[in-house]
PDB file of C-alpha atoms in Angstrom:
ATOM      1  CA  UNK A   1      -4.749  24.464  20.467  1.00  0.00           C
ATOM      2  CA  UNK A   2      -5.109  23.930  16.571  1.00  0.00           C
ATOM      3  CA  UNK A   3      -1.286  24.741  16.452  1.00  0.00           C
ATOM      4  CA  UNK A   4       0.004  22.986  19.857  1.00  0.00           C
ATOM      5  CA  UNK A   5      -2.087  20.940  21.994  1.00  0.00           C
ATOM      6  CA  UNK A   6      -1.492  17.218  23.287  1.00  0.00           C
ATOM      7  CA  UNK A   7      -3.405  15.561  20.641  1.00  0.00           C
ATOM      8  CA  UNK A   8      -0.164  15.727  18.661  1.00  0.00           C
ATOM      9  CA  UNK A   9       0.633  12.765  20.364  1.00  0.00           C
ATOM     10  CA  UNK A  10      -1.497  11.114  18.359  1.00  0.00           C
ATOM     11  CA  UNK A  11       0.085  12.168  15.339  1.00  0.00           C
ATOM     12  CA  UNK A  12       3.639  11.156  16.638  1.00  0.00           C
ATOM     13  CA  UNK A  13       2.163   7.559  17.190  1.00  0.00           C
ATOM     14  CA  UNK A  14       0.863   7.047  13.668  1.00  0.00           C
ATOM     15  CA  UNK A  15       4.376   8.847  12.706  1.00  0.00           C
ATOM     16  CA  UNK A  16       6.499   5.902  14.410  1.00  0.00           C
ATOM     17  CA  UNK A  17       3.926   3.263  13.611  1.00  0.00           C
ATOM     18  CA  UNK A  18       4.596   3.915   9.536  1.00  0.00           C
ATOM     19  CA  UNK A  19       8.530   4.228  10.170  1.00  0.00           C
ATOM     20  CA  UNK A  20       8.433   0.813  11.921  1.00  0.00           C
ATOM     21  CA  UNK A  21       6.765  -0.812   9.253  1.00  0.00           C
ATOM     22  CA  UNK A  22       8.609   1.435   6.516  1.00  0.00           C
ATOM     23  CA  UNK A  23      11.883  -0.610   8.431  1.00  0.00           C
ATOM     24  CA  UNK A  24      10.552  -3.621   8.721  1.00  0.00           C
ATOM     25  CA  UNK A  25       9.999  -3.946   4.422  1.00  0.00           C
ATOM     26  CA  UNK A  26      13.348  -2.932   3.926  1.00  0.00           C
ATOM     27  CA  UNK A  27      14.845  -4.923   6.519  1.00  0.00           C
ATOM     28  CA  UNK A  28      13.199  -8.565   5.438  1.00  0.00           C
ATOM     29  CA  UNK A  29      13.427  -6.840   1.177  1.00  0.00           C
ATOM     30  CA  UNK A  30      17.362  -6.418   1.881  1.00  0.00           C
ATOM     31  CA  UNK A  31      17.311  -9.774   3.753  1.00  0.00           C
ATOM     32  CA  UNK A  32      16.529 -12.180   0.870  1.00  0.00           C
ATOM     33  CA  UNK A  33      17.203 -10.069  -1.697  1.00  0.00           C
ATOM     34  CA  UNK A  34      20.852 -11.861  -0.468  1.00  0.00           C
ATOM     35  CA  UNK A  35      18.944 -15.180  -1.064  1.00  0.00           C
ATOM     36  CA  UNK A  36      18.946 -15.736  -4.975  1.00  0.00           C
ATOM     37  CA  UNK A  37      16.153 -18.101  -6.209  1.00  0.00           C
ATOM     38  CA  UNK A  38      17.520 -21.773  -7.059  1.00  0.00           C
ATOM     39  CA  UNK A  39      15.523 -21.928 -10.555  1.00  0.00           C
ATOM     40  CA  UNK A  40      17.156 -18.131 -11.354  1.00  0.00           C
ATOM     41  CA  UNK A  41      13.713 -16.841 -12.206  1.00  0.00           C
ATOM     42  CA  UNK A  42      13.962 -13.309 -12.655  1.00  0.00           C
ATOM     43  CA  UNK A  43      11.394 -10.856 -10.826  1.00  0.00           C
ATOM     44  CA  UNK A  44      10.519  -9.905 -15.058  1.00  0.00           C
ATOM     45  CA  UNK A  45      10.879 -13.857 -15.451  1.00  0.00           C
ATOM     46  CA  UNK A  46       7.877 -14.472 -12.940  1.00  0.00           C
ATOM     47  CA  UNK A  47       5.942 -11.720 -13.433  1.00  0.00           C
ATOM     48  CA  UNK A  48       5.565 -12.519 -17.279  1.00  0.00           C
ATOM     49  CA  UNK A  49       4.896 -16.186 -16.520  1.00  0.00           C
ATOM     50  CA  UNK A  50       1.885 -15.417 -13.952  1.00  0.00           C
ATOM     51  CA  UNK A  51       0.464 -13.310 -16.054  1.00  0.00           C
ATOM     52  CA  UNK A  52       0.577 -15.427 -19.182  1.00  0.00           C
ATOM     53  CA  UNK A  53      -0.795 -18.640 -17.266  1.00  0.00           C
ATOM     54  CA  UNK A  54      -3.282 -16.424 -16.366  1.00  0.00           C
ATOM     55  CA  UNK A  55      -4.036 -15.723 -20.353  1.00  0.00           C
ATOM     56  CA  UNK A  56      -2.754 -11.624 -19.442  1.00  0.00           C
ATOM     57  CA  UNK A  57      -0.450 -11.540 -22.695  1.00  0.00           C
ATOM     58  CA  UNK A  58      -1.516  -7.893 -22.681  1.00  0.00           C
ATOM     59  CA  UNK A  59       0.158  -6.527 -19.692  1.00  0.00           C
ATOM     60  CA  UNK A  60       3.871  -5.573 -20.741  1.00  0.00           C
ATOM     61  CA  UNK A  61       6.548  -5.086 -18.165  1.00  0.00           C
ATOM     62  CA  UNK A  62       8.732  -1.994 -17.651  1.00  0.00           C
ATOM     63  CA  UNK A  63      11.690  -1.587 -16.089  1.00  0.00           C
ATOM     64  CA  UNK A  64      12.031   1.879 -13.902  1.00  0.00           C
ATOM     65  CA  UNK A  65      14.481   3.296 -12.085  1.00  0.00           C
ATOM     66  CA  UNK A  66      14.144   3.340  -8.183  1.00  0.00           C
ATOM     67  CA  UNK A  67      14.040   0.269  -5.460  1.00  0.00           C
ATOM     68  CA  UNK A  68      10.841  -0.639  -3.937  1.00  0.00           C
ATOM     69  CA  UNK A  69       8.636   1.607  -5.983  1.00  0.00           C
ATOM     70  CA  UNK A  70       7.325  -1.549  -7.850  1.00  0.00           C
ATOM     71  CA  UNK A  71       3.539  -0.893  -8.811  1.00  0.00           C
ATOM     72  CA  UNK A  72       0.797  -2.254 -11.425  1.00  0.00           C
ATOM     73  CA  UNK A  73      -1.040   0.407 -13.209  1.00  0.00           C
ATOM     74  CA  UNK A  74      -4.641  -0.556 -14.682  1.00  0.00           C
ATOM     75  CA  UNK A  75      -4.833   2.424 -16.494  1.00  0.00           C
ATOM     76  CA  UNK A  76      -1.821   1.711 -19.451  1.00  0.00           C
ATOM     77  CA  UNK A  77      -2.206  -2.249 -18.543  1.00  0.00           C
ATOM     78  CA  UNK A  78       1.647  -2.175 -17.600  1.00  0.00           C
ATOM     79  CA  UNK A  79       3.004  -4.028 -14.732  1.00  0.00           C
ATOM     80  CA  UNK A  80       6.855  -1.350 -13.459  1.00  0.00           C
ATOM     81  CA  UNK A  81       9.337  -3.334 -11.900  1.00  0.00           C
ATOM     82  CA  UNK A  82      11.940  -1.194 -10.305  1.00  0.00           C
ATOM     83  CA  UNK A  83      16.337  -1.583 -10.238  1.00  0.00           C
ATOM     84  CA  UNK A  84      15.999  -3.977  -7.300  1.00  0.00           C
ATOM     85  CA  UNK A  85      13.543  -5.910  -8.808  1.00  0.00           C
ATOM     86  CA  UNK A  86      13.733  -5.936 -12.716  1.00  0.00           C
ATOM     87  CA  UNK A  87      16.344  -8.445 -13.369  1.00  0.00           C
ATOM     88  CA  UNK A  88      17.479  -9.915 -10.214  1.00  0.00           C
ATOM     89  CA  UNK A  89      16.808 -13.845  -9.407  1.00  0.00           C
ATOM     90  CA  UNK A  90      16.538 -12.636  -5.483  1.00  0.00           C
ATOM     91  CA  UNK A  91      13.751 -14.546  -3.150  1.00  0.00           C
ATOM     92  CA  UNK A  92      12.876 -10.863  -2.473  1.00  0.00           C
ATOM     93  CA  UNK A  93      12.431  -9.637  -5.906  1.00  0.00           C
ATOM     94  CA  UNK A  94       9.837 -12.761  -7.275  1.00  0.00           C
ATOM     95  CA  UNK A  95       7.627 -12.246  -4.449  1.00  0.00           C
ATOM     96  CA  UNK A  96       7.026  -8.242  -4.843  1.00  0.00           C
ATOM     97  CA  UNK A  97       6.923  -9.037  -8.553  1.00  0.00           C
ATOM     98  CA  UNK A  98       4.405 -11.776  -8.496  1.00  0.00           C
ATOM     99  CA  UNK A  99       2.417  -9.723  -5.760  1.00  0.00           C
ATOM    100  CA  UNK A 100       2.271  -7.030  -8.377  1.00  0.00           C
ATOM    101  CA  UNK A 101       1.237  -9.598 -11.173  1.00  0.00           C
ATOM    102  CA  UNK A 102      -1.447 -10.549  -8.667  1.00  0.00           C
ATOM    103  CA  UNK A 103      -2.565  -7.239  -9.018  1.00  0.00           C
ATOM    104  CA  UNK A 104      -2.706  -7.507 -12.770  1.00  0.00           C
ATOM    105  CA  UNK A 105      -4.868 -10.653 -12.174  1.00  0.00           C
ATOM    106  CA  UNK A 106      -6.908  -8.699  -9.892  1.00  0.00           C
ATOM    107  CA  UNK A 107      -8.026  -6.684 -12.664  1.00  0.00           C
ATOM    108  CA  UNK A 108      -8.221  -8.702 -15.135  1.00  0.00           C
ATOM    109  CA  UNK A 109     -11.151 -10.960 -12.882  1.00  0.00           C
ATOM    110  CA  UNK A 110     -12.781  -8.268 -11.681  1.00  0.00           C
ATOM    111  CA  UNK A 111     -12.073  -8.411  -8.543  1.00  0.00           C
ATOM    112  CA  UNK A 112     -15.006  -6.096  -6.492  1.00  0.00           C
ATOM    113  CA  UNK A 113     -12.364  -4.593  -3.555  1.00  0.00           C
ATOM    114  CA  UNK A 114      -9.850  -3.375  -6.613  1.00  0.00           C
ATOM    115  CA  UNK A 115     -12.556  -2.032  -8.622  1.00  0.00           C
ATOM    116  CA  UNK A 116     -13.998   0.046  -5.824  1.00  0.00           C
ATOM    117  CA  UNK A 117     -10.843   1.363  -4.923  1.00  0.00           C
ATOM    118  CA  UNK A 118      -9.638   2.188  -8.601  1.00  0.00           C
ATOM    119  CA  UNK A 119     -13.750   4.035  -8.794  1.00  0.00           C
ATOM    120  CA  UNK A 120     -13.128   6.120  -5.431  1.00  0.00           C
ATOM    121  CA  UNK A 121      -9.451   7.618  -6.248  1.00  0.00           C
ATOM    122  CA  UNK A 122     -10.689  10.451  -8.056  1.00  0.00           C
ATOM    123  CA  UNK A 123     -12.794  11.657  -5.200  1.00  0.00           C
ATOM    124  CA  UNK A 124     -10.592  10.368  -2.598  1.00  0.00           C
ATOM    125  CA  UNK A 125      -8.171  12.750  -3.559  1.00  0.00           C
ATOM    126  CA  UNK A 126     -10.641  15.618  -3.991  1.00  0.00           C
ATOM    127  CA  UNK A 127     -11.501  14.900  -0.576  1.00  0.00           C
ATOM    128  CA  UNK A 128      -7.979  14.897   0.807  1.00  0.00           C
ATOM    129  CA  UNK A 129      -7.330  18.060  -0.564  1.00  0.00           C
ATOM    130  CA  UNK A 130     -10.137  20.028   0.648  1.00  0.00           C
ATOM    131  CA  UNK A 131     -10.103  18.377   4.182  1.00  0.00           C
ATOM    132  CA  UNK A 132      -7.424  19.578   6.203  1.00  0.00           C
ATOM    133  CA  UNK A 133      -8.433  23.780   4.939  1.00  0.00           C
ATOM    134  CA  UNK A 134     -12.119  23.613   5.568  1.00  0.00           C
ATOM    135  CA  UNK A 135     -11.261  22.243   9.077  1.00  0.00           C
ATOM    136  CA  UNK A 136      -8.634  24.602   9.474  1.00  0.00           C
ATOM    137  CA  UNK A 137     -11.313  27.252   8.319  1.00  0.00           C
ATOM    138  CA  UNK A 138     -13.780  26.525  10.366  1.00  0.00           C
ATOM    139  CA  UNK A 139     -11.584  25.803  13.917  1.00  0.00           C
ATOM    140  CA  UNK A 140     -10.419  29.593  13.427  1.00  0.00           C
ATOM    141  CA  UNK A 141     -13.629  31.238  12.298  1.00  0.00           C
ATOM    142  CA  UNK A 142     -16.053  28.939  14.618  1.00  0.00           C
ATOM    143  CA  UNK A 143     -17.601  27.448  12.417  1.00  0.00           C
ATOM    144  CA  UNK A 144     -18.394  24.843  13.953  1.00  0.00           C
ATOM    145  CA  UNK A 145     -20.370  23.268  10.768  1.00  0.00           C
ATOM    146  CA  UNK A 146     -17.682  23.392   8.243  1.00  0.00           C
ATOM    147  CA  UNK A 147     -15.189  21.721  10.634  1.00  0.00           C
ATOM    148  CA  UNK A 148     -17.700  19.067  10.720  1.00  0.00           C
ATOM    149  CA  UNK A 149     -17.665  19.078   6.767  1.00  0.00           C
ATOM    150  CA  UNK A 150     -13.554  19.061   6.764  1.00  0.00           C
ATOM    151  CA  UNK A 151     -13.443  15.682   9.358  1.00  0.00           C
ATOM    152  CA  UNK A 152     -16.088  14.069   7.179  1.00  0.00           C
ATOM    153  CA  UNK A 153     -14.001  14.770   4.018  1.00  0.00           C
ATOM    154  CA  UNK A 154     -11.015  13.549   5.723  1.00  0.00           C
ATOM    155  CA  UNK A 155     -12.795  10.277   6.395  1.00  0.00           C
ATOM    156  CA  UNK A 156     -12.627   9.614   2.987  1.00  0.00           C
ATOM    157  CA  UNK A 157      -8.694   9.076   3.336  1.00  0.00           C
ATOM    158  CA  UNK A 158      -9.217   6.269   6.045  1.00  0.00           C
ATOM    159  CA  UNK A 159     -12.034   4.738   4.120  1.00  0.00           C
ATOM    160  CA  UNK A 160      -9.354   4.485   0.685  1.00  0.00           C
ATOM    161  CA  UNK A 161      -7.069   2.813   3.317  1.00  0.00           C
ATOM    162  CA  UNK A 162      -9.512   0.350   4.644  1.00  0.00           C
ATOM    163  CA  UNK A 163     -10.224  -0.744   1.097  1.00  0.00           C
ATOM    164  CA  UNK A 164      -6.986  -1.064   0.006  1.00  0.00           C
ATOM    165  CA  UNK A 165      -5.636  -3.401   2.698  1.00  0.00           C
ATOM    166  CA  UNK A 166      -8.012  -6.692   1.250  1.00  0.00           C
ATOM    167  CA  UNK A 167      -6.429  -5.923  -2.050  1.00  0.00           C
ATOM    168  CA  UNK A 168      -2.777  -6.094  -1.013  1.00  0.00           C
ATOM    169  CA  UNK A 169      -3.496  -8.993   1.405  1.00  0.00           C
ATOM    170  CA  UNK A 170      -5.451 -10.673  -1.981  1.00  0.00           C
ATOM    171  CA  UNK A 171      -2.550  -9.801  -4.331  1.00  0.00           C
ATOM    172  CA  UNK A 172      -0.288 -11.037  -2.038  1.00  0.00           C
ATOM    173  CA  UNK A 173      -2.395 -14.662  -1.349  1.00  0.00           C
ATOM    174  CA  UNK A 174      -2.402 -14.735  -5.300  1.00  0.00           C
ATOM    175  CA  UNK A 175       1.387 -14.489  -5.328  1.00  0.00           C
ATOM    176  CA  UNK A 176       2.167 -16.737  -2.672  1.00  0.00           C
ATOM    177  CA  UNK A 177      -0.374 -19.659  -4.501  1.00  0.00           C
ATOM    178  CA  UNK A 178       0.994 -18.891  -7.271  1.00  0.00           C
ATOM    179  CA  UNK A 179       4.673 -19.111  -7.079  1.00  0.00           C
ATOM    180  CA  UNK A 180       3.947 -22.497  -4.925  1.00  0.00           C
ATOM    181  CA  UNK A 181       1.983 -24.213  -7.355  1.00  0.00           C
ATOM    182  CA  UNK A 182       3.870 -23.272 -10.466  1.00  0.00           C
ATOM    183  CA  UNK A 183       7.227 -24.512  -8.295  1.00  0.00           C
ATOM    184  CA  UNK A 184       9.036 -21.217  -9.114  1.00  0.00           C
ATOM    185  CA  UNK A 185       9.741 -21.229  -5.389  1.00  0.00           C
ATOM    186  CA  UNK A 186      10.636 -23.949  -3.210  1.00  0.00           C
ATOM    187  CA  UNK A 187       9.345 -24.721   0.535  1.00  0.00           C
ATOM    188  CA  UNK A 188      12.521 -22.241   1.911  1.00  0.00           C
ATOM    189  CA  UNK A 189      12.133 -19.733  -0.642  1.00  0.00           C
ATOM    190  CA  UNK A 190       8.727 -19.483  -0.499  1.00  0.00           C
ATOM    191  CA  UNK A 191       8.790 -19.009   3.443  1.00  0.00           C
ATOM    192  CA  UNK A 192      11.308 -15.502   2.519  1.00  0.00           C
ATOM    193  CA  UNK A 193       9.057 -14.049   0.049  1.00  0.00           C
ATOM    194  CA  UNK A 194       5.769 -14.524   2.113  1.00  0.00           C
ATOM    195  CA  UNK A 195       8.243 -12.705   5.040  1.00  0.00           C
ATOM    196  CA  UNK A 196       8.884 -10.049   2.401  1.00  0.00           C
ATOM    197  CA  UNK A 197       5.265  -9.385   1.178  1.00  0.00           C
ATOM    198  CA  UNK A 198       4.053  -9.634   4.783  1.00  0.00           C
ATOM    199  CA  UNK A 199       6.664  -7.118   6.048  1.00  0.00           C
ATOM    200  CA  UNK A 200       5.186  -4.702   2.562  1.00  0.00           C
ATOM    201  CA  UNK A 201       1.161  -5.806   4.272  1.00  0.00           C
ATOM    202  CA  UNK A 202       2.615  -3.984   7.369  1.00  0.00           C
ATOM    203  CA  UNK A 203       3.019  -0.829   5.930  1.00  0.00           C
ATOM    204  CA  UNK A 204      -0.899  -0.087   4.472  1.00  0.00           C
ATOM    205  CA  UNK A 205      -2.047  -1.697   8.146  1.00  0.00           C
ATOM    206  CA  UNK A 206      -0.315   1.382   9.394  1.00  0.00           C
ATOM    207  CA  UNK A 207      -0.975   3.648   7.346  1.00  0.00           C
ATOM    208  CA  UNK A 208      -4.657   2.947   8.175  1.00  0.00           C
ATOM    209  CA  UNK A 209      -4.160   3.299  12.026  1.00  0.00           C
ATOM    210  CA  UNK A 210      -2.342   6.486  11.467  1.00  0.00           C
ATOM    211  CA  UNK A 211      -5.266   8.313   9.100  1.00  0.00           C
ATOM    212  CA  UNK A 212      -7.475   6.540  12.305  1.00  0.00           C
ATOM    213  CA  UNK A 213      -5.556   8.211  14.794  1.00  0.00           C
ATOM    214  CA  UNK A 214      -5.496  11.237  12.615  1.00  0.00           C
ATOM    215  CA  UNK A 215      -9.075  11.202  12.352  1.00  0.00           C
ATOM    216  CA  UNK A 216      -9.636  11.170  16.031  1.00  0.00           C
ATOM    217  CA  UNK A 217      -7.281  14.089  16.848  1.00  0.00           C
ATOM    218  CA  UNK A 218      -9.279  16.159  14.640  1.00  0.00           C
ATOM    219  CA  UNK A 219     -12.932  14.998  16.347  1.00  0.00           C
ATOM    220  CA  UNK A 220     -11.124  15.646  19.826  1.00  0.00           C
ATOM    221  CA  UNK A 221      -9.597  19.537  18.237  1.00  0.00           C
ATOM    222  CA  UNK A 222     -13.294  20.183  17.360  1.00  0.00           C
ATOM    223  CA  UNK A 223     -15.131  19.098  20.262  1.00  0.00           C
ATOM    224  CA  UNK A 224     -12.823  20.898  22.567  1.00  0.00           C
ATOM    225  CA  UNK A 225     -13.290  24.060  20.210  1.00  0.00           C
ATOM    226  CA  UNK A 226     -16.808  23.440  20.404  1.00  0.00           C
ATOM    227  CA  UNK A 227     -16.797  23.159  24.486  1.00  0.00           C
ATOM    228  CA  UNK A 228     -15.035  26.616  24.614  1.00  0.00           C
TER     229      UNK A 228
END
């Protein structure tokens, strides 16, 4: 049953549920990355200005190879803009830039659902590593105990997910405000990128459901192993 059983279908779901959403960003981020910006801000151009209205003249900007692998990192205080997004004036490229300024902003107030997420990482992954073969472990041997111990650890996985989702929906509010009032974006433009960012939104809400649907696989694997 641990190898085959019909709980996979659970597994499947979250599978297609990620792929949608995986799609659906690069669908709307190919979309208006067609639609270049009337004021030709740059997605470096209005990263650097939110962050300098926002008095963060010590986060740089890098440019990195890649498309869509766009990401602040609090550790080096360095905002990594990627090909697709480094120098082009798309509608697409401002909004995934200034959502990843709003990240730097994040930081920089202190913002409580960032800093727990940025304090549980090293233990998240501790706990994601050690899940899945204490489970396994314990399924085979019977032990019925550690199992327990391996879904619990793996709970830590969901729990990262939940926290992250009010951080990219924040970053992304802080974006969309942002590039409105500062009239980088007009009325039009502004609709694209918020399509953009909310297409990106998409893809932690699934990733949640599918470490919740992984989750409950593993409950039903052990109660069933438990019942026999």
């Amino acid at each position: 049953m641990l190898f085959y059983d019909p709980t996979y279908i659970l597994v499947l779901i979250g599978f297609f549920l990620a792929m949608f959403a995986s799609n659906g960003v690069q669908r709307a981020f190919n979309r208006y990355s067609a639609v270049h910006s009337y004021r030709h801000y740059t997605g470096k151009d209005a990263a650097r200005k939110i962050l300098d209205d926002n008095g963060l003249y010590n986060v740089a900007i890098e440019h990195i190879s890649g498309n869509l692998n766009d990401h602040f990192d609090p550790r080096t205080n360095v905002i990594r803009l990627s090909d697709a997004t480094y120098n082009s004036d798309s509608v697409a490229a401002i909004g995934v830039a200034a959502h990843e300024a709003g990240h730097a902003v994040q930081h920089a107030v202190g913002y409580v659902p960032i800093k727990v997420r940025n304090a549980i990482v090293p233990a998240v992954n501790l706990c994601s590593t050690l899940s899945m073969p204490l489970f396994i472990i314990g399924i085979l041997l019977g032990l019925a105990n550690l199992a327990n111990l391996g879904i619990i650890l793996f709970s830590a996985a969901l729990v990262f997910q939940l926290v992250t989702l009010p951080v990219e929906f924040n970053a992304s509010h802080r974006a969309l405000v942002i590039l409105n009032s500062s009239c980088m974006l007009d009325e039009q433009e502004l609709r694209g990128a918020k399509k953009v960012l909310s297409a990106a939104a998409m893809t932690y809400v699934a990733a949640a459901f599918a470490s919740a649907l992984q989750l409950l696989r593993l409950a039903i694997i052990n109660n069933s192993r438990r019942r026999d």
